């Protein structure tokens, strides 16, 4: 983006052969249109909209399992059903919501904004009820399953249109990339907020555990001491307080997004007849080679980082023996990621996005190897946490920065296909959540086979070894496989610049009165 920017800023109408338009219909030469610049305020308002999904997702991802087992006291089998079904339902709702959005009509507020506005109040109610312990023990599992799935549906109604909004805040690639960098910074900061709020509020009360599961007398004594009615009630109130604070952040961010961002329509889209059917659009999207290769690469790298995330608390507690340092180590990772997002934005601007993928995501590998082959050391662990945060920042930023490039490439090859943006974004999120569900299933089964002791203060050696494999060796293998798949991704910086010029030509011709669907078809055949 930084290189050759001046050449890109000029009119690209010269790419069109003069025979496309008849001489009599060819519009007079016009002044080159000014670039559509987004103000810093616009970018910040857009970026703030990414925080609710990350704040709530981080709190649920790190704390829901231990909440169900130790606070709500749901039996482990029911808890595993709640977590697995909730993740699976969450993944299913993304393409479903994408389908509904693709059938939506444009309104005065846009096509995406109404989904964000009307889903917010219902989502915060469902989120709060997830962290509420009902008085009927027999139906608790159904209660949590219902409101967990309901919240995931409603937050999908917020996040899928918000993700697709990237394509409608500006027609300039550089502006969208810049806005994406702002968004990723705020989203990583949202994970910090979710971790800090949930962890610090809940951390004020003691979480019960059984000192020795093999000694029934000692276990009973420990349980009576740590699971008294008063202590359990305080813990429940702490979770409700944290839920209230996070729900307030959700509302404030949604209001800022709604008031500060204007959804815009592509010039050439307004001249098309009616949107294509969802399933035809889905066939076209899934047959678009760059998209398939992009999501395949990020599927494996996402699975790697989700394995680390899902097992990080247990790994710190049982394998490393840092039970009281988990929250601080997690904050170190997220703060490191927050501060390095701008660095990665500069890096991908200077050296290209594919290079940033290789350097950014692979940077975690040496430090994961270090953890795998060194003994428990707090200083080394903090160094690894900071280094992991640097790689997490790249993994956060790059998919959302590269997706618009894939959509631009699709629009050039299918200029008459509009309204497919929600399909691109919803199915990317679907595959990401699918990776999360797979990681959860693999982790749970592996720990079960290793002999994991529920609510134990210590674990057998096999469990500690399994946790080390899940957090180090398995993610390394998945990262390397994902990077190999990225070799097949065809959109490098030169291709991206060519697409930008061709799209600019398409927009300029669409703005003139002589542009028609026939011209669009001829342009597509030339490109």
PDB file of N, CA, C and O in Angstrom, residues 1-2 5 8 36 38 43 46-47 166-167 169-185 341-342 344-346 348-350 352-353 397-406 408 489 493 496-497 500:
ATOM      1  N   UNK A   1       0.804  -1.193   0.000  1.00  0.00           N
ATOM      2  CA  UNK A   1       0.000   0.000   0.000  1.00  0.00           C
ATOM      3  C   UNK A   1       0.845   1.254   0.000  1.00  0.00           C
ATOM      4  O   UNK A   1       0.528   2.229  -0.652  1.00  0.00           O
ATOM      5  N   UNK A   2       1.949   1.239   0.773  1.00  0.00           N
ATOM      6  CA  UNK A   2       2.771   2.426   0.830  1.00  0.00           C
ATOM      7  C   UNK A   2       3.520   2.613  -0.466  1.00  0.00           C
ATOM      8  O   UNK A   2       3.691   3.721  -0.954  1.00  0.00           O
ATOM      9  N   UNK A   5       1.762   4.152  -4.078  1.00  0.00           N
ATOM     10  CA  UNK A   5       0.468   4.705  -3.735  1.00  0.00           C
ATOM     11  C   UNK A   5       0.087   5.837  -4.671  1.00  0.00           C
ATOM     12  O   UNK A   5      -1.065   6.035  -5.010  1.00  0.00           O
ATOM     13  N   UNK A   8      -1.441   4.579  -7.788  1.00  0.00           N
ATOM     14  CA  UNK A   8      -2.769   4.012  -7.614  1.00  0.00           C
ATOM     15  C   UNK A   8      -3.824   5.097  -7.497  1.00  0.00           C
ATOM     16  O   UNK A   8      -4.993   4.845  -7.741  1.00  0.00           O
ATOM     17  N   UNK A  36     -12.061   8.930  -1.000  1.00  0.00           N
ATOM     18  CA  UNK A  36     -13.011   8.973   0.097  1.00  0.00           C
ATOM     19  C   UNK A  36     -12.266   8.709   1.404  1.00  0.00           C
ATOM     20  O   UNK A  36     -11.918   7.587   1.731  1.00  0.00           O
ATOM     21  N   UNK A  38     -11.781   8.635   5.461  1.00  0.00           N
ATOM     22  CA  UNK A  38     -12.482   8.487   6.731  1.00  0.00           C
ATOM     23  C   UNK A  38     -11.724   9.258   7.796  1.00  0.00           C
ATOM     24  O   UNK A  38     -10.496   9.168   7.879  1.00  0.00           O
ATOM     25  N   UNK A  43     -13.239   6.230  12.133  1.00  0.00           N
ATOM     26  CA  UNK A  43     -12.538   4.957  12.316  1.00  0.00           C
ATOM     27  C   UNK A  43     -12.652   4.472  13.762  1.00  0.00           C
ATOM     28  O   UNK A  43     -12.821   3.275  14.024  1.00  0.00           O
ATOM     29  N   UNK A  46     -16.192   3.201  14.353  1.00  0.00           N
ATOM     30  CA  UNK A  46     -16.316   1.877  13.738  1.00  0.00           C
ATOM     31  C   UNK A  46     -15.585   0.830  14.572  1.00  0.00           C
ATOM     32  O   UNK A  46     -16.102  -0.269  14.821  1.00  0.00           O
ATOM     33  N   UNK A  47     -14.382   1.159  15.017  1.00  0.00           N
ATOM     34  CA  UNK A  47     -13.566   0.197  15.760  1.00  0.00           C
ATOM     35  C   UNK A  47     -14.216  -0.194  17.079  1.00  0.00           C
ATOM     36  O   UNK A  47     -14.158  -1.362  17.488  1.00  0.00           O
ATOM     37  N   UNK A 166     -17.364  -3.565   7.067  1.00  0.00           N
ATOM     38  CA  UNK A 166     -16.048  -3.153   6.563  1.00  0.00           C
ATOM     39  C   UNK A 166     -16.116  -2.734   5.102  1.00  0.00           C
ATOM     40  O   UNK A 166     -15.437  -1.786   4.686  1.00  0.00           O
ATOM     41  N   UNK A 167     -16.930  -3.427   4.328  1.00  0.00           N
ATOM     42  CA  UNK A 167     -17.011  -3.152   2.890  1.00  0.00           C
ATOM     43  C   UNK A 167     -17.859  -1.933   2.576  1.00  0.00           C
ATOM     44  O   UNK A 167     -17.881  -1.465   1.434  1.00  0.00           O
ATOM     45  N   UNK A 169     -18.026   1.068   4.666  1.00  0.00           N
ATOM     46  CA  UNK A 169     -17.634   2.329   5.286  1.00  0.00           C
ATOM     47  C   UNK A 169     -16.795   3.169   4.342  1.00  0.00           C
ATOM     48  O   UNK A 169     -16.675   4.380   4.509  1.00  0.00           O
ATOM     49  N   UNK A 170     -16.189   2.528   3.335  1.00  0.00           N
ATOM     50  CA  UNK A 170     -15.391   3.243   2.346  1.00  0.00           C
ATOM     51  C   UNK A 170     -15.168   2.335   1.148  1.00  0.00           C
ATOM     52  O   UNK A 170     -15.163   1.108   1.283  1.00  0.00           O
ATOM     53  N   UNK A 171     -14.976   2.945  -0.025  1.00  0.00           N
ATOM     54  CA  UNK A 171     -14.629   2.183  -1.222  1.00  0.00           C
ATOM     55  C   UNK A 171     -13.127   2.098  -1.423  1.00  0.00           C
ATOM     56  O   UNK A 171     -12.666   1.408  -2.337  1.00  0.00           O
ATOM     57  N   UNK A 172     -12.342   2.801  -0.583  1.00  0.00           N
ATOM     58  CA  UNK A 172     -10.884   2.813  -0.699  1.00  0.00           C
ATOM     59  C   UNK A 172     -10.274   1.667   0.109  1.00  0.00           C
ATOM     60  O   UNK A 172     -10.549   1.530   1.304  1.00  0.00           O
ATOM     61  N   UNK A 173      -9.428   0.858  -0.536  1.00  0.00           N
ATOM     62  CA  UNK A 173      -8.778  -0.240   0.175  1.00  0.00           C
ATOM     63  C   UNK A 173      -7.918   0.265   1.326  1.00  0.00           C
ATOM     64  O   UNK A 173      -7.915  -0.318   2.412  1.00  0.00           O
ATOM     65  N   UNK A 174      -7.175   1.347   1.091  1.00  0.00           N
ATOM     66  CA  UNK A 174      -6.287   1.853   2.138  1.00  0.00           C
ATOM     67  C   UNK A 174      -7.081   2.319   3.349  1.00  0.00           C
ATOM     68  O   UNK A 174      -6.656   2.121   4.496  1.00  0.00           O
ATOM     69  N   UNK A 175      -8.243   2.919   3.101  1.00  0.00           N
ATOM     70  CA  UNK A 175      -9.075   3.377   4.220  1.00  0.00           C
ATOM     71  C   UNK A 175      -9.676   2.190   4.967  1.00  0.00           C
ATOM     72  O   UNK A 175      -9.761   2.200   6.196  1.00  0.00           O
ATOM     73  N   UNK A 176     -10.080   1.172   4.237  1.00  0.00           N
ATOM     74  CA  UNK A 176     -10.625  -0.010   4.898  1.00  0.00           C
ATOM     75  C   UNK A 176      -9.544  -0.717   5.709  1.00  0.00           C
ATOM     76  O   UNK A 176      -9.797  -1.202   6.816  1.00  0.00           O
ATOM     77  N   UNK A 177      -8.334  -0.795   5.164  1.00  0.00           N
ATOM     78  CA  UNK A 177      -7.231  -1.413   5.908  1.00  0.00           C
ATOM     79  C   UNK A 177      -6.930  -0.632   7.179  1.00  0.00           C
ATOM     80  O   UNK A 177      -6.676  -1.212   8.242  1.00  0.00           O
ATOM     81  N   UNK A 178      -6.934   0.697   7.072  1.00  0.00           N
ATOM     82  CA  UNK A 178      -6.670   1.521   8.249  1.00  0.00           C
ATOM     83  C   UNK A 178      -7.768   1.348   9.291  1.00  0.00           C
ATOM     84  O   UNK A 178      -7.487   1.196  10.488  1.00  0.00           O
ATOM     85  N   UNK A 179      -9.024   1.347   8.843  1.00  0.00           N
ATOM     86  CA  UNK A 179     -10.135   1.150   9.777  1.00  0.00           C
ATOM     87  C   UNK A 179     -10.069  -0.232  10.422  1.00  0.00           C
ATOM     88  O   UNK A 179     -10.394  -0.400  11.603  1.00  0.00           O
ATOM     89  N   UNK A 180      -9.631  -1.236   9.651  1.00  0.00           N
ATOM     90  CA  UNK A 180      -9.490  -2.590  10.194  1.00  0.00           C
ATOM     91  C   UNK A 180      -8.422  -2.631  11.281  1.00  0.00           C
ATOM     92  O   UNK A 180      -8.569  -3.332  12.295  1.00  0.00           O
ATOM     93  N   UNK A 181      -7.332  -1.876  11.077  1.00  0.00           N
ATOM     94  CA  UNK A 181      -6.285  -1.822  12.099  1.00  0.00           C
ATOM     95  C   UNK A 181      -6.821  -1.190  13.383  1.00  0.00           C
ATOM     96  O   UNK A 181      -6.538  -1.670  14.495  1.00  0.00           O
ATOM     97  N   UNK A 182      -7.596  -0.110  13.251  1.00  0.00           N
ATOM     98  CA  UNK A 182      -8.238   0.487  14.430  1.00  0.00           C
ATOM     99  C   UNK A 182      -9.143  -0.544  15.105  1.00  0.00           C
ATOM    100  O   UNK A 182      -9.145  -0.681  16.341  1.00  0.00           O
ATOM    101  N   UNK A 183      -9.914  -1.249  14.285  1.00  0.00           N
ATOM    102  CA  UNK A 183     -10.854  -2.223  14.833  1.00  0.00           C
ATOM    103  C   UNK A 183     -10.129  -3.333  15.589  1.00  0.00           C
ATOM    104  O   UNK A 183     -10.532  -3.706  16.696  1.00  0.00           O
ATOM    105  N   UNK A 184      -9.058  -3.872  15.007  1.00  0.00           N
ATOM    106  CA  UNK A 184      -8.347  -4.959  15.662  1.00  0.00           C
ATOM    107  C   UNK A 184      -7.703  -4.506  16.970  1.00  0.00           C
ATOM    108  O   UNK A 184      -7.641  -5.257  17.941  1.00  0.00           O
ATOM    109  N   UNK A 185      -7.223  -3.259  16.985  1.00  0.00           N
ATOM    110  CA  UNK A 185      -6.654  -2.731  18.230  1.00  0.00           C
ATOM    111  C   UNK A 185      -7.708  -2.693  19.323  1.00  0.00           C
ATOM    112  O   UNK A 185      -7.475  -3.111  20.462  1.00  0.00           O
ATOM    113  N   UNK A 341      -0.550  -4.273  17.544  1.00  0.00           N
ATOM    114  CA  UNK A 341      -1.437  -4.180  16.381  1.00  0.00           C
ATOM    115  C   UNK A 341      -0.990  -3.065  15.429  1.00  0.00           C
ATOM    116  O   UNK A 341      -0.891  -3.275  14.215  1.00  0.00           O
ATOM    117  N   UNK A 342      -0.699  -1.828  15.918  1.00  0.00           N
ATOM    118  CA  UNK A 342      -0.224  -0.781  14.988  1.00  0.00           C
ATOM    119  C   UNK A 342       1.084  -1.157  14.298  1.00  0.00           C
ATOM    120  O   UNK A 342       1.310  -0.767  13.149  1.00  0.00           O
ATOM    121  N   UNK A 344       1.999  -4.199  13.387  1.00  0.00           N
ATOM    122  CA  UNK A 344       1.663  -5.110  12.289  1.00  0.00           C
ATOM    123  C   UNK A 344       0.960  -4.378  11.161  1.00  0.00           C
ATOM    124  O   UNK A 344       1.114  -4.740   9.983  1.00  0.00           O
ATOM    125  N   UNK A 345       0.154  -3.358  11.465  1.00  0.00           N
ATOM    126  CA  UNK A 345      -0.471  -2.575  10.406  1.00  0.00           C
ATOM    127  C   UNK A 345       0.591  -1.876   9.555  1.00  0.00           C
ATOM    128  O   UNK A 345       0.511  -1.852   8.328  1.00  0.00           O
ATOM    129  N   UNK A 346       1.610  -1.310  10.221  1.00  0.00           N
ATOM    130  CA  UNK A 346       2.716  -0.704   9.477  1.00  0.00           C
ATOM    131  C   UNK A 346       3.469  -1.758   8.672  1.00  0.00           C
ATOM    132  O   UNK A 346       3.831  -1.525   7.513  1.00  0.00           O
ATOM    133  N   UNK A 348       2.433  -4.704   7.406  1.00  0.00           N
ATOM    134  CA  UNK A 348       1.734  -5.190   6.216  1.00  0.00           C
ATOM    135  C   UNK A 348       1.632  -4.103   5.153  1.00  0.00           C
ATOM    136  O   UNK A 348       1.574  -4.404   3.953  1.00  0.00           O
ATOM    137  N   UNK A 349       1.621  -2.825   5.581  1.00  0.00           N
ATOM    138  CA  UNK A 349       1.633  -1.733   4.618  1.00  0.00           C
ATOM    139  C   UNK A 349       2.972  -1.638   3.912  1.00  0.00           C
ATOM    140  O   UNK A 349       3.041  -1.358   2.710  1.00  0.00           O
ATOM    141  N   UNK A 350       4.033  -1.902   4.637  1.00  0.00           N
ATOM    142  CA  UNK A 350       5.381  -1.750   4.092  1.00  0.00           C
ATOM    143  C   UNK A 350       5.826  -2.989   3.307  1.00  0.00           C
ATOM    144  O   UNK A 350       6.451  -2.859   2.251  1.00  0.00           O
ATOM    145  N   UNK A 352       3.712  -5.991   2.735  1.00  0.00           N
ATOM    146  CA  UNK A 352       2.662  -6.816   2.150  1.00  0.00           C
ATOM    147  C   UNK A 352       2.018  -7.752   3.154  1.00  0.00           C
ATOM    148  O   UNK A 352       2.624  -8.127   4.163  1.00  0.00           O
ATOM    149  N   UNK A 353       0.798  -8.162   2.842  1.00  0.00           N
ATOM    150  CA  UNK A 353       0.018  -8.942   3.795  1.00  0.00           C
ATOM    151  C   UNK A 353       0.481 -10.399   3.874  1.00  0.00           C
ATOM    152  O   UNK A 353       0.477 -10.990   4.959  1.00  0.00           O
ATOM    153  N   UNK A 397      -5.409  -9.380  13.323  1.00  0.00           N
ATOM    154  CA  UNK A 397      -5.495  -8.340  12.300  1.00  0.00           C
ATOM    155  C   UNK A 397      -5.598  -8.891  10.886  1.00  0.00           C
ATOM    156  O   UNK A 397      -6.417  -8.431  10.082  1.00  0.00           O
ATOM    157  N   UNK A 398      -4.766  -9.869  10.539  1.00  0.00           N
ATOM    158  CA  UNK A 398      -4.574 -10.224   9.137  1.00  0.00           C
ATOM    159  C   UNK A 398      -5.805 -10.821   8.453  1.00  0.00           C
ATOM    160  O   UNK A 398      -6.085 -10.465   7.301  1.00  0.00           O
ATOM    161  N   UNK A 399      -6.569 -11.726   9.076  1.00  0.00           N
ATOM    162  CA  UNK A 399      -7.740 -12.248   8.356  1.00  0.00           C
ATOM    163  C   UNK A 399      -8.715 -11.161   7.948  1.00  0.00           C
ATOM    164  O   UNK A 399      -9.210 -11.148   6.822  1.00  0.00           O
ATOM    165  N   UNK A 400      -8.984 -10.231   8.863  1.00  0.00           N
ATOM    166  CA  UNK A 400      -9.957  -9.185   8.574  1.00  0.00           C
ATOM    167  C   UNK A 400      -9.397  -8.147   7.605  1.00  0.00           C
ATOM    168  O   UNK A 400     -10.153  -7.436   6.944  1.00  0.00           O
ATOM    169  N   UNK A 401      -8.088  -8.042   7.522  1.00  0.00           N
ATOM    170  CA  UNK A 401      -7.474  -7.148   6.557  1.00  0.00           C
ATOM    171  C   UNK A 401      -7.432  -7.769   5.163  1.00  0.00           C
ATOM    172  O   UNK A 401      -7.472  -7.053   4.154  1.00  0.00           O
ATOM    173  N   UNK A 402      -7.373  -9.101   5.077  1.00  0.00           N
ATOM    174  CA  UNK A 402      -7.258  -9.782   3.792  1.00  0.00           C
ATOM    175  C   UNK A 402      -8.611 -10.132   3.182  1.00  0.00           C
ATOM    176  O   UNK A 402      -8.722 -10.260   1.953  1.00  0.00           O
ATOM    177  N   UNK A 403      -9.643 -10.285   3.999  1.00  0.00           N
ATOM    178  CA  UNK A 403     -10.962 -10.612   3.471  1.00  0.00           C
ATOM    179  C   UNK A 403     -11.486  -9.574   2.479  1.00  0.00           C
ATOM    180  O   UNK A 403     -12.029  -9.940   1.430  1.00  0.00           O
ATOM    181  N   UNK A 404     -11.372  -8.264   2.756  1.00  0.00           N
ATOM    182  CA  UNK A 404     -11.832  -7.289   1.755  1.00  0.00           C
ATOM    183  C   UNK A 404     -11.114  -7.414   0.420  1.00  0.00           C
ATOM    184  O   UNK A 404     -11.724  -7.176  -0.634  1.00  0.00           O
ATOM    185  N   UNK A 405      -9.834  -7.797   0.425  1.00  0.00           N
ATOM    186  CA  UNK A 405      -9.114  -7.992  -0.839  1.00  0.00           C
ATOM    187  C   UNK A 405      -9.724  -9.145  -1.638  1.00  0.00           C
ATOM    188  O   UNK A 405      -9.833  -9.081  -2.864  1.00  0.00           O
ATOM    189  N   UNK A 406     -10.116 -10.207  -0.941  1.00  0.00           N
ATOM    190  CA  UNK A 406     -10.743 -11.347  -1.605  1.00  0.00           C
ATOM    191  C   UNK A 406     -12.095 -10.940  -2.188  1.00  0.00           C
ATOM    192  O   UNK A 406     -12.458 -11.325  -3.303  1.00  0.00           O
ATOM    193  N   UNK A 408     -13.026  -7.907  -3.108  1.00  0.00           N
ATOM    194  CA  UNK A 408     -12.765  -7.059  -4.279  1.00  0.00           C
ATOM    195  C   UNK A 408     -12.445  -7.911  -5.501  1.00  0.00           C
ATOM    196  O   UNK A 408     -12.922  -7.636  -6.606  1.00  0.00           O
ATOM    197  N   UNK A 489      -2.233 -19.084  -1.611  1.00  0.00           N
ATOM    198  CA  UNK A 489      -3.079 -17.885  -1.679  1.00  0.00           C
ATOM    199  C   UNK A 489      -2.545 -16.949  -2.763  1.00  0.00           C
ATOM    200  O   UNK A 489      -1.384 -16.534  -2.715  1.00  0.00           O
ATOM    201  N   UNK A 493       0.746  -8.412  -3.316  1.00  0.00           N
ATOM    202  CA  UNK A 493       0.605  -6.955  -3.397  1.00  0.00           C
ATOM    203  C   UNK A 493       0.412  -6.476  -4.830  1.00  0.00           C
ATOM    204  O   UNK A 493      -0.364  -5.544  -5.070  1.00  0.00           O
ATOM    205  N   UNK A 496      -3.136  -7.201  -5.796  1.00  0.00           N
ATOM    206  CA  UNK A 496      -4.045  -6.317  -5.067  1.00  0.00           C
ATOM    207  C   UNK A 496      -4.088  -4.927  -5.693  1.00  0.00           C
ATOM    208  O   UNK A 496      -5.139  -4.304  -5.814  1.00  0.00           O
ATOM    209  N   UNK A 497      -2.926  -4.431  -6.135  1.00  0.00           N
ATOM    210  CA  UNK A 497      -2.890  -3.108  -6.768  1.00  0.00           C
ATOM    211  C   UNK A 497      -3.626  -3.127  -8.110  1.00  0.00           C
ATOM    212  O   UNK A 497      -4.330  -2.176  -8.455  1.00  0.00           O
ATOM    213  N   UNK A 500      -7.285  -3.021  -7.401  1.00  0.00           N
ATOM    214  CA  UNK A 500      -7.707  -1.697  -6.952  1.00  0.00           C
ATOM    215  C   UNK A 500      -7.937  -0.771  -8.140  1.00  0.00           C
ATOM    216  O   UNK A 500      -8.935  -0.039  -8.200  1.00  0.00           O
TER     217      UNK A 500
END
